[in-house]
């Protein structure tokens, strides 16, 4: 069974940092590009970042470029997202997502709240 389990969210002040993790199981993690997406209250799903299967190429939404860093450890089957210089508008549920065996799969999400 394909599983993605996010963790690391929390409440942080503007300007703060968090590191999100996504533990993958049930598939060959190292064979797939992976993504982080987020959903703010009352809004649709927003793409945040993508990393290729070997971690050599990364892509970011303009809204997070220069502040967030995506990475992966294929030996640990884990995807990461380092969030720096957080803004109130970064408040959202964050999900890792992959196109696994022909269908999009995402985890249950981890909540990031940026507030003073």
mmCIF file with all atom_site columns, C-alpha atoms in Angstrom:
data_model
loop_
_atom_site.group_PDB
_atom_site.id
_atom_site.type_symbol
_atom_site.label_atom_id
_atom_site.label_alt_id
_atom_site.label_comp_id
_atom_site.label_asym_id
_atom_site.label_entity_id
_atom_site.label_seq_id
_atom_site.pdbx_PDB_ins_code
_atom_site.Cartn_x
_atom_site.Cartn_y
_atom_site.Cartn_z
_atom_site.occupancy
_atom_site.B_iso_or_equiv
_atom_site.pdbx_formal_charge
_atom_site.auth_seq_id
_atom_site.auth_comp_id
_atom_site.auth_asym_id
_atom_site.auth_atom_id
_atom_site.pdbx_PDB_model_num
ATOM 1   C CA . UNK A 1 1   ? 0.000   0.000  0.000   1.00 0.00 ? 1   UNK A CA 1
ATOM 2   C CA . UNK A 1 2   ? 1.332   3.403  -0.997  1.00 0.00 ? 2   UNK A CA 1
ATOM 3   C CA . UNK A 1 3   ? 1.634   5.701  2.017   1.00 0.00 ? 3   UNK A CA 1
ATOM 4   C CA . UNK A 1 4   ? 2.861   9.257  2.494   1.00 0.00 ? 4   UNK A CA 1
ATOM 5   C CA . UNK A 1 5   ? 3.013   10.595 6.041   1.00 0.00 ? 5   UNK A CA 1
ATOM 6   C CA . UNK A 1 6   ? 3.814   14.255 6.618   1.00 0.00 ? 6   UNK A CA 1
ATOM 7   C CA . UNK A 1 7   ? 5.116   15.743 9.853   1.00 0.00 ? 7   UNK A CA 1
ATOM 8   C CA . UNK A 1 8   ? 6.896   18.803 11.215  1.00 0.00 ? 8   UNK A CA 1
ATOM 9   C CA . UNK A 1 9   ? 4.207   21.452 11.004  1.00 0.00 ? 9   UNK A CA 1
ATOM 10  C CA . UNK A 1 10  ? 3.320   23.801 13.810  1.00 0.00 ? 10  UNK A CA 1
ATOM 11  C CA . UNK A 1 11  ? 2.745   27.369 14.944  1.00 0.00 ? 11  UNK A CA 1
ATOM 12  C CA . UNK A 1 12  ? 5.553   29.790 14.161  1.00 0.00 ? 12  UNK A CA 1
ATOM 13  C CA . UNK A 1 13  ? 5.968   33.564 14.215  1.00 0.00 ? 13  UNK A CA 1
ATOM 14  C CA . UNK A 1 14  ? 6.501   35.534 11.011  1.00 0.00 ? 14  UNK A CA 1
ATOM 15  C CA . UNK A 1 15  ? 10.125  35.272 9.963   1.00 0.00 ? 15  UNK A CA 1
ATOM 16  C CA . UNK A 1 16  ? 10.490  31.885 11.597  1.00 0.00 ? 16  UNK A CA 1
ATOM 17  C CA . UNK A 1 17  ? 11.435  28.508 10.169  1.00 0.00 ? 17  UNK A CA 1
ATOM 18  C CA . UNK A 1 18  ? 10.106  24.969 10.044  1.00 0.00 ? 18  UNK A CA 1
ATOM 19  C CA . UNK A 1 19  ? 11.241  21.732 8.453   1.00 0.00 ? 19  UNK A CA 1
ATOM 20  C CA . UNK A 1 20  ? 8.582   19.438 7.069   1.00 0.00 ? 20  UNK A CA 1
ATOM 21  C CA . UNK A 1 21  ? 9.154   15.740 6.438   1.00 0.00 ? 21  UNK A CA 1
ATOM 22  C CA . UNK A 1 22  ? 7.266   13.188 4.383   1.00 0.00 ? 22  UNK A CA 1
ATOM 23  C CA . UNK A 1 23  ? 7.910   9.500  5.018   1.00 0.00 ? 23  UNK A CA 1
ATOM 24  C CA . UNK A 1 24  ? 7.122   7.330  2.001   1.00 0.00 ? 24  UNK A CA 1
ATOM 25  C CA . UNK A 1 25  ? 6.393   3.608  1.906   1.00 0.00 ? 25  UNK A CA 1
ATOM 26  C CA . UNK A 1 26  ? 4.808   0.998  -0.334  1.00 0.00 ? 26  UNK A CA 1
ATOM 27  C CA . UNK A 1 27  ? 6.571   2.045  -3.531  1.00 0.00 ? 27  UNK A CA 1
ATOM 28  C CA . UNK A 1 28  ? 10.055  2.607  -4.930  1.00 0.00 ? 28  UNK A CA 1
ATOM 29  C CA . UNK A 1 29  ? 10.506  6.153  -3.654  1.00 0.00 ? 29  UNK A CA 1
ATOM 30  C CA . UNK A 1 30  ? 13.769  6.725  -5.535  1.00 0.00 ? 30  UNK A CA 1
ATOM 31  C CA . UNK A 1 31  ? 12.016  6.239  -8.885  1.00 0.00 ? 31  UNK A CA 1
ATOM 32  C CA . UNK A 1 32  ? 9.563   9.112  -8.583  1.00 0.00 ? 32  UNK A CA 1
ATOM 33  C CA . UNK A 1 33  ? 9.638   12.871 -8.695  1.00 0.00 ? 33  UNK A CA 1
ATOM 34  C CA . UNK A 1 34  ? 7.875   14.284 -5.662  1.00 0.00 ? 34  UNK A CA 1
ATOM 35  C CA . UNK A 1 35  ? 6.035   17.480 -4.878  1.00 0.00 ? 35  UNK A CA 1
ATOM 36  C CA . UNK A 1 36  ? 4.906   19.636 -2.012  1.00 0.00 ? 36  UNK A CA 1
ATOM 37  C CA . UNK A 1 37  ? 1.524   21.298 -2.346  1.00 0.00 ? 37  UNK A CA 1
ATOM 38  C CA . UNK A 1 38  ? -0.481  23.338 0.139   1.00 0.00 ? 38  UNK A CA 1
ATOM 39  C CA . UNK A 1 39  ? -4.043  24.395 0.786   1.00 0.00 ? 39  UNK A CA 1
ATOM 40  C CA . UNK A 1 40  ? -4.901  27.542 2.681   1.00 0.00 ? 40  UNK A CA 1
ATOM 41  C CA . UNK A 1 41  ? -8.285  27.872 4.433   1.00 0.00 ? 41  UNK A CA 1
ATOM 42  C CA . UNK A 1 42  ? -11.022 28.447 1.864   1.00 0.00 ? 42  UNK A CA 1
ATOM 43  C CA . UNK A 1 43  ? -8.664  28.105 -1.106  1.00 0.00 ? 43  UNK A CA 1
ATOM 44  C CA . UNK A 1 44  ? -7.724  25.433 -3.611  1.00 0.00 ? 44  UNK A CA 1
ATOM 45  C CA . UNK A 1 45  ? -4.639  23.280 -3.758  1.00 0.00 ? 45  UNK A CA 1
ATOM 46  C CA . UNK A 1 46  ? -1.490  25.269 -4.619  1.00 0.00 ? 46  UNK A CA 1
ATOM 47  C CA . UNK A 1 47  ? 1.685   23.727 -6.001  1.00 0.00 ? 47  UNK A CA 1
ATOM 48  C CA . UNK A 1 48  ? 4.740   24.705 -3.942  1.00 0.00 ? 48  UNK A CA 1
ATOM 49  C CA . UNK A 1 49  ? 7.761   22.735 -5.127  1.00 0.00 ? 49  UNK A CA 1
ATOM 50  C CA . UNK A 1 50  ? 8.970   19.704 -7.108  1.00 0.00 ? 50  UNK A CA 1
ATOM 51  C CA . UNK A 1 51  ? 12.110  17.605 -6.943  1.00 0.00 ? 51  UNK A CA 1
ATOM 52  C CA . UNK A 1 52  ? 13.161  14.986 -9.470  1.00 0.00 ? 52  UNK A CA 1
ATOM 53  C CA . UNK A 1 53  ? 13.748  11.367 -8.531  1.00 0.00 ? 53  UNK A CA 1
ATOM 54  C CA . UNK A 1 54  ? 17.469  11.714 -7.802  1.00 0.00 ? 54  UNK A CA 1
ATOM 55  C CA . UNK A 1 55  ? 17.294  15.149 -6.218  1.00 0.00 ? 55  UNK A CA 1
ATOM 56  C CA . UNK A 1 56  ? 19.362  16.934 -8.854  1.00 0.00 ? 56  UNK A CA 1
ATOM 57  C CA . UNK A 1 57  ? 16.609  19.269 -10.095 1.00 0.00 ? 57  UNK A CA 1
ATOM 58  C CA . UNK A 1 58  ? 14.245  21.393 -8.053  1.00 0.00 ? 58  UNK A CA 1
ATOM 59  C CA . UNK A 1 59  ? 11.471  23.795 -8.949  1.00 0.00 ? 59  UNK A CA 1
ATOM 60  C CA . UNK A 1 60  ? 9.572   26.351 -6.887  1.00 0.00 ? 60  UNK A CA 1
ATOM 61  C CA . UNK A 1 61  ? 6.494   28.508 -7.070  1.00 0.00 ? 61  UNK A CA 1
ATOM 62  C CA . UNK A 1 62  ? 7.358   32.190 -7.299  1.00 0.00 ? 62  UNK A CA 1
ATOM 63  C CA . UNK A 1 63  ? 5.647   32.779 -3.961  1.00 0.00 ? 63  UNK A CA 1
ATOM 64  C CA . UNK A 1 64  ? 8.186   30.609 -2.102  1.00 0.00 ? 64  UNK A CA 1
ATOM 65  C CA . UNK A 1 65  ? 11.314  30.902 -4.262  1.00 0.00 ? 65  UNK A CA 1
ATOM 66  C CA . UNK A 1 66  ? 14.335  31.885 -2.186  1.00 0.00 ? 66  UNK A CA 1
ATOM 67  C CA . UNK A 1 67  ? 12.601  31.006 1.098   1.00 0.00 ? 67  UNK A CA 1
ATOM 68  C CA . UNK A 1 68  ? 11.747  27.300 0.817   1.00 0.00 ? 68  UNK A CA 1
ATOM 69  C CA . UNK A 1 69  ? 14.081  24.422 -0.043  1.00 0.00 ? 69  UNK A CA 1
ATOM 70  C CA . UNK A 1 70  ? 12.949  20.974 -1.152  1.00 0.00 ? 70  UNK A CA 1
ATOM 71  C CA . UNK A 1 71  ? 15.222  17.964 -0.701  1.00 0.00 ? 71  UNK A CA 1
ATOM 72  C CA . UNK A 1 72  ? 15.056  14.199 -0.404  1.00 0.00 ? 72  UNK A CA 1
ATOM 73  C CA . UNK A 1 73  ? 16.946  11.303 1.129   1.00 0.00 ? 73  UNK A CA 1
ATOM 74  C CA . UNK A 1 74  ? 16.290  8.247  -1.018  1.00 0.00 ? 74  UNK A CA 1
ATOM 75  C CA . UNK A 1 75  ? 18.117  5.986  1.442   1.00 0.00 ? 75  UNK A CA 1
ATOM 76  C CA . UNK A 1 76  ? 15.551  6.991  4.078   1.00 0.00 ? 76  UNK A CA 1
ATOM 77  C CA . UNK A 1 77  ? 12.553  7.193  1.696   1.00 0.00 ? 77  UNK A CA 1
ATOM 78  C CA . UNK A 1 78  ? 11.929  10.705 2.978   1.00 0.00 ? 78  UNK A CA 1
ATOM 79  C CA . UNK A 1 79  ? 11.061  14.014 1.350   1.00 0.00 ? 79  UNK A CA 1
ATOM 80  C CA . UNK A 1 80  ? 11.754  17.337 3.077   1.00 0.00 ? 80  UNK A CA 1
ATOM 81  C CA . UNK A 1 81  ? 10.713  20.956 2.801   1.00 0.00 ? 81  UNK A CA 1
ATOM 82  C CA . UNK A 1 82  ? 12.704  23.591 4.681   1.00 0.00 ? 82  UNK A CA 1
ATOM 83  C CA . UNK A 1 83  ? 10.577  26.696 5.235   1.00 0.00 ? 83  UNK A CA 1
ATOM 84  C CA . UNK A 1 84  ? 12.457  29.903 6.095   1.00 0.00 ? 84  UNK A CA 1
ATOM 85  C CA . UNK A 1 85  ? 11.369  33.539 6.403   1.00 0.00 ? 85  UNK A CA 1
ATOM 86  C CA . UNK A 1 86  ? 7.797   32.422 6.888   1.00 0.00 ? 86  UNK A CA 1
ATOM 87  C CA . UNK A 1 87  ? 4.959   34.849 6.190   1.00 0.00 ? 87  UNK A CA 1
ATOM 88  C CA . UNK A 1 88  ? 1.371   34.844 7.406   1.00 0.00 ? 88  UNK A CA 1
ATOM 89  C CA . UNK A 1 89  ? 0.283   33.970 3.871   1.00 0.00 ? 89  UNK A CA 1
ATOM 90  C CA . UNK A 1 90  ? 2.214   30.695 4.131   1.00 0.00 ? 90  UNK A CA 1
ATOM 91  C CA . UNK A 1 91  ? -0.396  29.447 6.592   1.00 0.00 ? 91  UNK A CA 1
ATOM 92  C CA . UNK A 1 92  ? -1.854  26.273 5.092   1.00 0.00 ? 92  UNK A CA 1
ATOM 93  C CA . UNK A 1 93  ? -2.065  22.515 5.277   1.00 0.00 ? 93  UNK A CA 1
ATOM 94  C CA . UNK A 1 94  ? 1.024   21.151 3.534   1.00 0.00 ? 94  UNK A CA 1
ATOM 95  C CA . UNK A 1 95  ? 0.969   17.840 1.666   1.00 0.00 ? 95  UNK A CA 1
ATOM 96  C CA . UNK A 1 96  ? 3.574   15.800 -0.111  1.00 0.00 ? 96  UNK A CA 1
ATOM 97  C CA . UNK A 1 97  ? 2.250   14.375 -3.348  1.00 0.00 ? 97  UNK A CA 1
ATOM 98  C CA . UNK A 1 98  ? 3.450   12.082 -6.086  1.00 0.00 ? 98  UNK A CA 1
ATOM 99  C CA . UNK A 1 99  ? 2.142   10.567 -9.279  1.00 0.00 ? 99  UNK A CA 1
ATOM 100 C CA . UNK A 1 100 ? 2.518   6.962  -8.136  1.00 0.00 ? 100 UNK A CA 1
ATOM 101 C CA . UNK A 1 101 ? 1.511   4.125  -10.452 1.00 0.00 ? 101 UNK A CA 1
ATOM 102 C CA . UNK A 1 102 ? -0.577  6.455  -12.582 1.00 0.00 ? 102 UNK A CA 1
ATOM 103 C CA . UNK A 1 103 ? -2.522  8.295  -9.900  1.00 0.00 ? 103 UNK A CA 1
ATOM 104 C CA . UNK A 1 104 ? -1.848  11.255 -7.658  1.00 0.00 ? 104 UNK A CA 1
ATOM 105 C CA . UNK A 1 105 ? -1.314  10.257 -4.040  1.00 0.00 ? 105 UNK A CA 1
ATOM 106 C CA . UNK A 1 106 ? -0.906  12.583 -1.091  1.00 0.00 ? 106 UNK A CA 1
ATOM 107 C CA . UNK A 1 107 ? -0.711  12.180 2.633   1.00 0.00 ? 107 UNK A CA 1
ATOM 108 C CA . UNK A 1 108 ? -2.931  13.489 5.401   1.00 0.00 ? 108 UNK A CA 1
ATOM 109 C CA . UNK A 1 109 ? -0.990  16.725 5.561   1.00 0.00 ? 109 UNK A CA 1
ATOM 110 C CA . UNK A 1 110 ? 0.726   18.762 8.259   1.00 0.00 ? 110 UNK A CA 1
ATOM 111 C CA . UNK A 1 111 ? -0.575  22.149 9.375   1.00 0.00 ? 111 UNK A CA 1
ATOM 112 C CA . UNK A 1 112 ? 1.664   25.205 9.223   1.00 0.00 ? 112 UNK A CA 1
ATOM 113 C CA . UNK A 1 113 ? 0.346   28.302 10.966  1.00 0.00 ? 113 UNK A CA 1
ATOM 114 C CA . UNK A 1 114 ? 2.293   31.559 10.798  1.00 0.00 ? 114 UNK A CA 1
ATOM 115 C CA . UNK A 1 115 ? 1.035   34.081 13.305  1.00 0.00 ? 115 UNK A CA 1
ATOM 116 C CA . UNK A 1 116 ? 2.324   36.566 15.827  1.00 0.00 ? 116 UNK A CA 1
#
